[in-house]
mmCIF file of C-alpha atoms in Angstrom:
data_model
loop_
_atom_site.group_PDB
_atom_site.id
_atom_site.type_symbol
_atom_site.label_atom_id
_atom_site.label_comp_id
_atom_site.label_asym_id
_atom_site.label_seq_id
_atom_site.Cartn_x
_atom_site.Cartn_y
_atom_site.Cartn_z
ATOM 1 C CA MET D 1 -9.401 -26.911 3.215
ATOM 2 C CA ARG D 2 -9.610 -23.501 4.888
ATOM 3 C CA THR D 3 -6.962 -20.830 5.331
ATOM 4 C CA CYS D 4 -6.902 -17.636 7.349
ATOM 5 C CA CYS D 5 -4.352 -15.060 6.249
ATOM 6 C CA HIS D 6 -3.426 -11.955 8.274
ATOM 7 C CA THR D 7 -1.645 -9.267 6.304
ATOM 8 C CA PRO D 8 -0.342 -5.981 7.778
ATOM 9 C CA ALA D 9 -0.448 -2.403 6.537
ATOM 10 C CA LYS D 10 2.581 -0.380 5.470
ATOM 11 C CA LEU D 11 3.953 3.080 6.131
ATOM 12 C CA ILE D 12 6.611 4.801 4.031
ATOM 13 C CA LEU D 13 9.292 6.557 6.043
ATOM 14 C CA THR D 14 10.794 8.092 2.903
ATOM 15 C CA GLY D 15 10.619 7.604 -0.864
ATOM 16 C CA GLU D 16 6.959 8.003 -1.836
ATOM 17 C CA HIS D 17 6.679 9.136 -5.481
ATOM 18 C CA ALA D 18 10.484 9.313 -5.831
ATOM 19 C CA VAL D 19 10.832 5.513 -5.677
ATOM 20 C CA LEU D 20 9.288 5.367 -9.168
ATOM 21 C CA PHE D 21 12.226 7.449 -10.433
ATOM 22 C CA GLY D 22 15.024 5.354 -8.956
ATOM 23 C CA SER D 23 15.311 6.787 -5.447
ATOM 24 C CA PRO D 24 15.675 4.451 -2.469
ATOM 25 C CA ALA D 25 12.699 4.122 -0.143
ATOM 26 C CA LEU D 26 12.408 3.067 3.486
ATOM 27 C CA SER D 27 9.131 1.388 4.307
ATOM 28 C CA MET D 28 7.804 -0.423 7.370
ATOM 29 C CA ALA D 29 5.009 -2.911 7.984
ATOM 30 C CA VAL D 30 2.656 -1.777 10.759
ATOM 31 C CA ASN D 31 0.037 -3.495 12.890
ATOM 32 C CA PHE D 32 -3.218 -2.787 11.105
ATOM 33 C CA PHE D 33 -4.485 -5.947 9.430
ATOM 34 C CA THR D 34 -6.446 -7.377 6.541
ATOM 35 C CA GLN D 35 -7.916 -10.804 7.250
ATOM 36 C CA CYS D 36 -8.706 -13.138 4.371
ATOM 37 C CA GLU D 37 -10.554 -16.388 5.073
ATOM 38 C CA MET D 38 -10.583 -18.743 2.102
ATOM 39 C CA THR D 39 -12.300 -22.128 1.892
ATOM 40 C CA TYR D 40 -12.006 -24.579 -0.979
ATOM 41 C CA THR D 41 -14.608 -27.298 -1.573
ATOM 42 C CA PRO D 42 -13.871 -29.965 -4.213
ATOM 43 C CA PRO D 43 -16.327 -30.084 -7.124
ATOM 44 C CA THR D 44 -19.223 -32.402 -7.739
ATOM 45 C CA LEU D 45 -19.737 -33.557 -11.318
ATOM 46 C CA PRO D 46 -19.626 -31.780 -13.674
ATOM 47 C CA ALA D 47 -16.478 -30.095 -12.368
ATOM 48 C CA GLU D 48 -16.873 -26.308 -12.400
ATOM 49 C CA LEU D 49 -15.105 -23.296 -10.963
ATOM 50 C CA ASP D 50 -17.054 -20.664 -9.047
ATOM 51 C CA PHE D 51 -16.491 -18.110 -6.300
ATOM 52 C CA ASN D 52 -18.540 -16.794 -3.419
ATOM 53 C CA ILE D 53 -16.868 -13.539 -2.342
ATOM 54 C CA GLU D 54 -17.794 -11.374 0.646
ATOM 55 C CA LEU D 55 -16.230 -7.986 1.366
ATOM 56 C CA CYS D 56 -17.393 -7.379 4.923
ATOM 57 C CA ASP D 57 -16.286 -3.739 5.162
ATOM 58 C CA TYR D 58 -18.335 -2.811 2.088
ATOM 59 C CA GLN D 59 -21.255 -5.144 2.856
ATOM 60 C CA ILE D 60 -20.839 -6.691 -0.594
ATOM 61 C CA LYS D 61 -21.444 -10.379 -1.258
ATOM 62 C CA HIS D 62 -21.666 -12.022 -4.670
ATOM 63 C CA ARG D 63 -21.374 -15.419 -6.319
ATOM 64 C CA TYR D 64 -19.429 -15.541 -9.588
ATOM 65 C CA SER D 65 -19.601 -18.371 -12.076
ATOM 66 C CA PHE D 66 -16.488 -19.005 -14.172
ATOM 67 C CA SER D 67 -17.993 -17.249 -17.196
ATOM 68 C CA GLU D 68 -19.141 -14.212 -15.187
ATOM 69 C CA TRP D 69 -15.682 -13.902 -13.640
ATOM 70 C CA GLN D 70 -14.054 -14.050 -17.089
ATOM 71 C CA HIS D 71 -16.417 -11.383 -18.457
ATOM 72 C CA HIS D 72 -15.498 -9.066 -15.566
ATOM 73 C CA ILE D 73 -11.783 -9.615 -16.202
ATOM 74 C CA ILE D 74 -12.163 -8.794 -19.907
ATOM 75 C CA ASP D 75 -13.986 -5.564 -18.995
ATOM 76 C CA ILE D 76 -11.300 -4.540 -16.492
ATOM 77 C CA GLN D 77 -8.494 -5.308 -18.948
ATOM 78 C CA SER D 78 -10.262 -3.286 -21.646
ATOM 79 C CA ARG D 79 -10.454 -0.295 -19.328
ATOM 80 C CA TYR D 80 -6.778 -0.684 -18.401
ATOM 81 C CA ALA D 81 -5.852 -0.730 -22.095
ATOM 82 C CA LEU D 82 -7.693 2.580 -22.486
ATOM 83 C CA TYR D 83 -5.795 3.966 -19.494
ATOM 84 C CA GLU D 84 -2.497 2.947 -21.113
ATOM 85 C CA LYS D 85 -3.540 4.925 -24.201
ATOM 86 C CA ASN D 86 -4.330 7.971 -22.013
ATOM 87 C CA ALA D 87 -7.999 7.581 -22.937
ATOM 88 C CA LEU D 88 -9.235 6.772 -19.418
ATOM 89 C CA ALA D 89 -8.298 7.884 -15.904
ATOM 90 C CA ILE D 90 -6.733 5.210 -13.700
ATOM 91 C CA GLN D 91 -9.496 5.492 -11.072
ATOM 92 C CA ALA D 92 -11.982 4.317 -13.722
ATOM 93 C CA VAL D 93 -10.168 0.994 -14.284
ATOM 94 C CA CYS D 94 -11.131 -0.730 -11.023
ATOM 95 C CA ARG D 95 -14.641 0.559 -10.499
ATOM 96 C CA THR D 96 -15.513 -1.380 -7.349
ATOM 97 C CA PRO D 97 -13.552 -2.950 -4.477
ATOM 98 C CA MET D 98 -14.545 -6.342 -5.898
ATOM 99 C CA ASP D 99 -12.550 -5.714 -9.095
ATOM 100 C CA LEU D 100 -9.255 -5.979 -7.210
ATOM 101 C CA VAL D 101 -10.279 -9.365 -5.797
ATOM 102 C CA LEU D 102 -11.306 -10.675 -9.217
ATOM 103 C CA LEU D 103 -8.002 -9.484 -10.701
ATOM 104 C CA SER D 104 -6.013 -11.198 -7.950
ATOM 105 C CA LEU D 105 -7.773 -14.485 -8.680
ATOM 106 C CA TYR D 106 -7.147 -14.028 -12.399
ATOM 107 C CA PHE D 107 -3.429 -13.268 -12.140
ATOM 108 C CA PHE D 108 -2.894 -16.245 -9.867
ATOM 109 C CA HIS D 109 -4.833 -18.338 -12.409
ATOM 110 C CA THR D 110 -2.340 -17.255 -15.116
ATOM 111 C CA HIS D 111 0.509 -18.381 -12.830
ATOM 112 C CA HIS D 112 -1.110 -21.659 -11.749
ATOM 113 C CA PRO D 113 -4.594 -22.844 -12.836
ATOM 114 C CA LEU D 114 -7.117 -22.540 -10.019
ATOM 115 C CA LYS D 115 -8.475 -25.854 -8.786
ATOM 116 C CA LYS D 116 -11.968 -26.498 -10.067
ATOM 117 C CA GLY D 117 -14.572 -26.462 -7.357
ATOM 118 C CA HIS D 118 -16.157 -23.909 -5.056
ATOM 119 C CA TRP D 119 -14.119 -21.088 -3.534
ATOM 120 C CA SER D 120 -15.517 -19.130 -0.603
ATOM 121 C CA ILE D 121 -13.605 -15.923 0.186
ATOM 122 C CA GLN D 122 -14.303 -13.498 3.024
ATOM 123 C CA ILE D 123 -12.212 -10.351 3.458
ATOM 124 C CA GLN D 124 -12.326 -7.792 6.239
ATOM 125 C CA SER D 125 -9.799 -5.095 6.990
ATOM 126 C CA LYS D 126 -8.850 -2.801 9.844
ATOM 127 C CA ILE D 127 -6.651 -0.787 7.472
ATOM 128 C CA PRO D 128 -8.220 2.592 6.647
ATOM 129 C CA SER D 129 -8.768 2.796 2.892
ATOM 130 C CA GLY D 130 -7.216 5.586 0.854
ATOM 131 C CA LYS D 131 -4.979 6.848 3.678
ATOM 132 C CA GLY D 132 -1.562 5.820 2.375
ATOM 133 C CA LEU D 133 -1.397 2.637 4.448
ATOM 134 C CA GLY D 134 -1.414 0.142 1.590
ATOM 135 C CA SER D 135 -4.958 -1.168 1.989
ATOM 136 C CA SER D 136 -5.118 -2.329 -1.648
ATOM 137 C CA ALA D 137 -1.709 -3.992 -1.459
ATOM 138 C CA SER D 138 -2.691 -5.753 1.755
ATOM 139 C CA ILE D 139 -5.793 -7.243 0.121
ATOM 140 C CA ILE D 140 -3.762 -8.396 -2.895
ATOM 141 C CA ILE D 141 -1.087 -10.052 -0.741
ATOM 142 C CA SER D 142 -3.664 -11.732 1.514
ATOM 143 C CA LEU D 143 -5.377 -13.269 -1.520
ATOM 144 C CA LEU D 144 -2.215 -14.387 -3.307
ATOM 145 C CA HIS D 145 -0.676 -15.820 -0.139
ATOM 146 C CA SER D 146 -3.879 -17.781 0.537
ATOM 147 C CA LEU D 147 -3.995 -19.120 -3.028
ATOM 148 C CA PHE D 148 -0.354 -20.231 -2.994
ATOM 149 C CA VAL D 149 -1.031 -22.181 0.209
ATOM 150 C CA HIS D 150 -4.270 -23.729 -1.102
ATOM 151 C CA HIS D 151 -2.527 -24.960 -4.244
ATOM 152 C CA GLN D 152 0.491 -26.194 -2.276
ATOM 153 C CA GLN D 153 2.702 -24.021 -4.422
ATOM 154 C CA PRO D 154 6.156 -23.203 -3.060
ATOM 155 C CA ILE D 155 6.042 -19.570 -2.018
ATOM 156 C CA ILE D 156 8.794 -18.126 -4.169
ATOM 157 C CA GLU D 157 8.926 -14.521 -3.046
ATOM 158 C CA GLU D 158 9.853 -13.115 -6.452
ATOM 159 C CA ASP D 159 6.941 -14.885 -8.185
ATOM 160 C CA LEU D 160 4.351 -13.784 -5.641
ATOM 161 C CA LEU D 161 5.547 -10.177 -5.556
ATOM 162 C CA THR D 162 5.733 -9.939 -9.361
ATOM 163 C CA LEU D 163 2.078 -10.988 -9.560
ATOM 164 C CA ALA D 164 1.160 -8.526 -6.801
ATOM 165 C CA GLN D 165 2.891 -5.642 -8.594
ATOM 166 C CA LYS D 166 1.001 -6.374 -11.822
ATOM 167 C CA ILE D 167 -2.322 -6.418 -9.976
ATOM 168 C CA GLU D 168 -1.612 -3.226 -8.030
ATOM 169 C CA SER D 169 -0.866 -1.385 -11.284
ATOM 170 C CA PHE D 170 -4.528 -1.803 -12.245
ATOM 171 C CA GLN D 171 -5.438 0.135 -9.092
ATOM 172 C CA HIS D 172 -2.745 2.819 -8.980
ATOM 173 C CA GLY D 173 -1.391 3.051 -12.531
ATOM 174 C CA GLN D 174 2.286 2.318 -12.009
ATOM 175 C CA SER D 175 3.205 0.174 -9.030
ATOM 176 C CA SER D 176 6.784 0.247 -7.786
ATOM 177 C CA GLY D 177 6.185 -2.918 -5.780
ATOM 178 C CA LEU D 178 7.142 -1.095 -2.576
ATOM 179 C CA ASP D 179 3.810 -1.540 -0.777
ATOM 180 C CA THR D 180 3.333 -5.205 -1.601
ATOM 181 C CA THR D 181 6.956 -6.066 -0.776
ATOM 182 C CA THR D 182 6.826 -4.340 2.618
ATOM 183 C CA ILE D 183 3.526 -5.958 3.532
ATOM 184 C CA PHE D 184 4.616 -9.448 2.527
ATOM 185 C CA LYS D 185 8.041 -9.340 4.207
ATOM 186 C CA GLY D 186 7.291 -7.283 7.341
ATOM 187 C CA GLY D 187 9.757 -5.196 9.347
ATOM 188 C CA LEU D 188 11.596 -2.155 8.013
ATOM 189 C CA ILE D 189 13.121 -2.456 4.553
ATOM 190 C CA ARG D 190 15.196 -0.458 2.106
ATOM 191 C CA PHE D 191 13.683 -0.754 -1.358
ATOM 192 C CA GLN D 192 15.193 0.471 -4.618
ATOM 193 C CA GLN D 193 14.123 -0.703 -8.045
ATOM 194 C CA GLY D 194 16.679 -3.009 -9.628
ATOM 195 C CA LYS D 195 18.528 -3.654 -6.353
ATOM 196 C CA PRO D 196 18.169 -6.347 -3.661
ATOM 197 C CA ILE D 197 15.836 -5.535 -0.771
ATOM 198 C CA GLU D 198 17.679 -4.787 2.472
ATOM 199 C CA PRO D 199 16.108 -5.364 5.907
ATOM 200 C CA LEU D 200 17.044 -2.613 8.362
ATOM 201 C CA ALA D 201 17.187 -2.494 12.155
ATOM 202 C CA MET D 202 14.366 -0.593 13.848
ATOM 203 C CA GLN D 203 16.518 1.338 16.332
ATOM 204 C CA ASN D 204 14.648 2.930 19.263
ATOM 205 C CA PHE D 205 11.449 3.743 17.427
ATOM 206 C CA HIS D 206 8.673 5.915 18.875
ATOM 207 C CA GLY D 207 6.121 6.889 16.269
ATOM 208 C CA TRP D 208 2.600 8.181 15.941
ATOM 209 C CA LEU D 209 0.170 8.012 13.084
ATOM 210 C CA ILE D 210 -1.875 11.158 12.498
ATOM 211 C CA ASP D 211 -4.938 10.837 10.282
ATOM 212 C CA THR D 212 -5.783 14.033 8.395
ATOM 213 C CA GLY D 213 -8.770 12.416 6.662
ATOM 214 C CA LYS D 214 -9.336 10.596 3.401
ATOM 215 C CA PRO D 215 -7.859 12.446 0.407
ATOM 216 C CA GLN D 216 -10.229 13.656 -2.290
ATOM 217 C CA SER D 217 -7.698 12.415 -4.865
ATOM 218 C CA THR D 218 -6.968 8.732 -5.421
ATOM 219 C CA THR D 219 -3.400 7.435 -5.376
ATOM 220 C CA GLY D 220 -3.621 6.886 -9.128
ATOM 221 C CA GLN D 221 -4.723 10.475 -9.745
ATOM 222 C CA VAL D 222 -1.890 11.874 -7.639
ATOM 223 C CA VAL D 223 0.747 9.673 -9.297
ATOM 224 C CA SER D 224 -0.517 10.682 -12.751
ATOM 225 C CA HIS D 225 -0.452 14.376 -11.768
ATOM 226 C CA VAL D 226 3.127 14.157 -10.492
ATOM 227 C CA HIS D 227 4.317 12.312 -13.608
ATOM 228 C CA LYS D 228 2.689 14.941 -15.812
ATOM 229 C CA HIS D 229 4.370 17.895 -14.104
ATOM 230 C CA PHE D 230 7.742 16.409 -13.107
ATOM 231 C CA HIS D 231 9.407 14.341 -15.828
ATOM 232 C CA HIS D 232 11.778 11.472 -15.146
ATOM 233 C CA HIS D 233 14.928 13.605 -15.440
ATOM 234 C CA HIS D 234 13.665 16.554 -13.368
ATOM 235 C CA LEU D 235 16.249 17.746 -10.840
ATOM 236 C CA ILE D 236 13.781 17.380 -7.970
ATOM 237 C CA TRP D 237 14.168 13.594 -8.060
ATOM 238 C CA GLN D 238 17.871 13.906 -7.280
ATOM 239 C CA ALA D 239 16.914 16.081 -4.298
ATOM 240 C CA PHE D 240 14.471 13.377 -3.170
ATOM 241 C CA LYS D 241 17.209 10.761 -3.517
ATOM 242 C CA THR D 242 19.585 12.844 -1.404
ATOM 243 C CA ALA D 243 16.936 13.320 1.297
ATOM 244 C CA SER D 244 16.186 9.583 1.355
ATOM 245 C CA ILE D 245 19.875 8.728 1.766
ATOM 246 C CA GLN D 246 20.213 11.290 4.580
ATOM 247 C CA ILE D 247 17.178 9.838 6.375
ATOM 248 C CA GLU D 248 18.586 6.319 6.054
ATOM 249 C CA GLN D 249 22.008 7.351 7.355
ATOM 250 C CA ALA D 250 20.535 9.283 10.286
ATOM 251 C CA TRP D 251 18.199 6.398 11.099
ATOM 252 C CA GLN D 252 20.977 3.794 11.010
ATOM 253 C CA SER D 253 23.244 5.881 13.238
ATOM 254 C CA ALA D 254 20.404 6.938 15.594
ATOM 255 C CA ASN D 255 21.200 10.597 14.835
ATOM 256 C CA ALA D 256 18.041 12.345 16.053
ATOM 257 C CA ILE D 257 19.070 15.829 14.912
ATOM 258 C CA GLY D 258 20.091 14.637 11.452
ATOM 259 C CA LEU D 259 16.886 12.609 11.142
ATOM 260 C CA LYS D 260 14.707 15.604 12.003
ATOM 261 C CA GLU D 261 16.521 17.780 9.439
ATOM 262 C CA ALA D 262 16.248 15.154 6.691
ATOM 263 C CA ILE D 263 12.564 14.432 7.367
ATOM 264 C CA THR D 264 11.815 18.167 7.278
ATOM 265 C CA GLU D 265 13.616 18.410 3.912
ATOM 266 C CA ASN D 266 11.712 15.389 2.572
ATOM 267 C CA GLU D 267 8.424 16.993 3.607
ATOM 268 C CA GLN D 268 9.376 20.239 1.847
ATOM 269 C CA LEU D 269 10.042 18.317 -1.373
ATOM 270 C CA LEU D 270 6.614 16.660 -1.149
ATOM 271 C CA GLU D 271 5.101 20.122 -0.767
ATOM 272 C CA ASN D 272 7.091 21.285 -3.804
ATOM 273 C CA ILE D 273 5.520 18.612 -6.036
ATOM 274 C CA GLY D 274 2.064 19.699 -4.904
ATOM 275 C CA VAL D 275 0.784 16.665 -2.986
ATOM 276 C CA VAL D 276 0.417 18.234 0.490
ATOM 277 C CA PRO D 277 -2.705 20.413 0.985
ATOM 278 C CA GLN D 278 -2.187 23.796 2.666
ATOM 279 C CA ARG D 279 -3.947 22.871 5.919
ATOM 280 C CA VAL D 280 -1.826 19.742 6.274
ATOM 281 C CA GLN D 281 1.312 21.778 5.531
ATOM 282 C CA ALA D 282 0.406 24.175 8.342
ATOM 283 C CA PHE D 283 -0.013 21.296 10.799
ATOM 284 C CA ILE D 284 3.295 19.674 9.858
ATOM 285 C CA LYS D 285 5.170 22.983 10.130
ATOM 286 C CA ARG D 286 3.804 23.387 13.679
ATOM 287 C CA ILE D 287 5.076 19.901 14.557
ATOM 288 C CA ASN D 288 8.505 20.432 13.026
ATOM 289 C CA ARG D 289 9.027 23.652 14.984
ATOM 290 C CA LEU D 290 8.824 21.642 18.211
ATOM 291 C CA PRO D 291 12.008 20.159 19.711
ATOM 292 C CA ASN D 292 12.562 16.408 19.414
ATOM 293 C CA LYS D 293 9.693 15.956 16.958
ATOM 294 C CA ALA D 294 9.738 15.304 13.214
ATOM 295 C CA ALA D 295 6.755 14.847 10.909
ATOM 296 C CA LYS D 296 6.070 14.293 7.233
ATOM 297 C CA LEU D 297 3.285 13.163 4.974
ATOM 298 C CA CYS D 298 3.242 9.443 4.203
ATOM 299 C CA GLY D 299 1.748 7.956 1.067
ATOM 300 C CA ALA D 300 0.672 9.643 -2.140
ATOM 301 C CA GLY D 301 -1.007 12.680 -0.562
ATOM 302 C CA SER D 302 -3.643 14.646 -2.449
ATOM 303 C CA ILE D 303 -3.851 17.273 -5.184
ATOM 304 C CA THR D 304 -7.307 18.544 -4.136
ATOM 305 C CA GLY D 305 -9.119 19.245 -0.861
ATOM 306 C CA ASN D 306 -7.773 19.620 2.681
ATOM 307 C CA GLN D 307 -7.137 15.976 3.618
ATOM 308 C CA ALA D 308 -4.038 13.998 2.659
ATOM 309 C CA GLY D 309 -4.223 10.670 4.450
ATOM 310 C CA VAL D 310 -1.691 10.001 7.191
ATOM 311 C CA ILE D 311 1.259 11.833 8.693
ATOM 312 C CA LEU D 312 4.131 10.073 10.429
ATOM 313 C CA CYS D 313 5.317 11.819 13.586
ATOM 314 C CA LEU D 314 8.512 10.601 15.248
ATOM 315 C CA SER D 315 8.319 11.628 18.885
ATOM 316 C CA HIS D 316 8.475 10.113 22.364
ATOM 317 C CA GLN D 317 5.313 11.979 23.347
ATOM 318 C CA PRO D 318 2.211 12.301 21.137
ATOM 319 C CA PRO D 319 1.258 15.789 19.849
ATOM 320 C CA THR D 320 -2.174 15.413 21.447
ATOM 321 C CA ALA D 321 -3.082 19.090 21.874
ATOM 322 C CA LEU D 322 -2.182 20.012 18.298
ATOM 323 C CA CYS D 323 -4.131 17.051 16.905
ATOM 324 C CA GLU D 324 -7.163 18.122 18.934
ATOM 325 C CA GLU D 325 -6.820 21.667 17.575
ATOM 326 C CA PHE D 326 -6.834 20.396 13.980
ATOM 327 C CA GLU D 327 -9.350 17.619 14.767
ATOM 328 C CA TYR D 328 -6.961 14.931 13.529
ATOM 329 C CA ALA D 329 -7.082 11.380 14.880
ATOM 330 C CA LEU D 330 -3.935 10.181 16.649
ATOM 331 C CA LEU D 331 -2.846 6.539 16.822
ATOM 332 C CA PRO D 332 0.231 4.832 18.288
ATOM 333 C CA LEU D 333 2.373 3.112 15.691
ATOM 334 C CA THR D 334 3.611 -0.444 16.154
ATOM 335 C CA LEU D 335 5.994 -2.191 13.778
ATOM 336 C CA ASN D 336 4.944 -5.557 12.370
ATOM 337 C CA GLU D 337 7.976 -7.806 11.942
ATOM 338 C CA GLN D 338 6.202 -10.973 10.767
ATOM 339 C CA GLY D 339 4.682 -9.783 7.512
ATOM 340 C CA SER D 340 1.911 -11.779 5.865
ATOM 341 C CA HIS D 341 0.970 -14.887 7.850
ATOM 342 C CA CYS D 342 -1.276 -17.712 6.681
ATOM 343 C CA GLU D 343 -2.761 -20.417 8.917
ATOM 344 C CA VAL D 344 -4.251 -23.656 7.579
ATOM 345 C CA ALA D 345 -7.242 -25.584 8.923
ATOM 346 C CA PHE D 346 -8.257 -28.758 7.084
#
């Protein structure tokens, strides 16, 4: 049996960082894809479990026996335990891109034992890594979705997303579940911890993705930095919550002026917590001075260097000249409404 799973990227309209402190977040799935091809071959005697995994974008290919896979999992879990004791940085937990794949297989195995036999897995992605587009979450969802289908398990959304959130925490430290939920479901959603997910209408959406370059900080490093300097009850999180609500209300009512004001306020709050480098701040301020344009950082940002991942710009016309001046890549943004999609070929 062979499956081919296509899983989109995600972009946060509002709520990055603040979602971990109870604020609502608006997040959309967008048309950059991870493709996961998975083939299962029944075992010959004696029945064993092994994996042949290829990560095309990293030119990594390796065969794992059951025992080698288990040894890797024990090592990763040991490093995560050290992270939880503040004895290791989060970026040292998953040392290679392969670790995330091995963890995904393991957490599914705890949910439902993997069928013994040979598993061939090939992953390639058009989602830029480390840019705030949910590349890790997309890989996790593509693997879990494929495994649920292969094992003919009913895809209970809560079960799959709970597993995905646990896995993503090994990569980023504390996962809210926002990325994995958006990517699995597709469309535009309102996400708030402890509350039901709400799908939202897209309105008349014209957006552009502006790539400032890969941040020098990892998502885990930035999240840890923010948690260290802004405790759970800091007043800034109430300001984030207010900005998120204003963005949602302006979006729902198609209030362009209100949306621009709220996005500008949200961007200022991100600058206040120190995740927007100075050069990126200067670019965004230039955008937000223009009529009928609104821009903000999306994703975790960075606490070092001049790059911060991607900026969302809401505008009918692209800010081409300004992007050329700053040497930033500019891409049209297309909503993905389908979410993760898995095809089966026997």
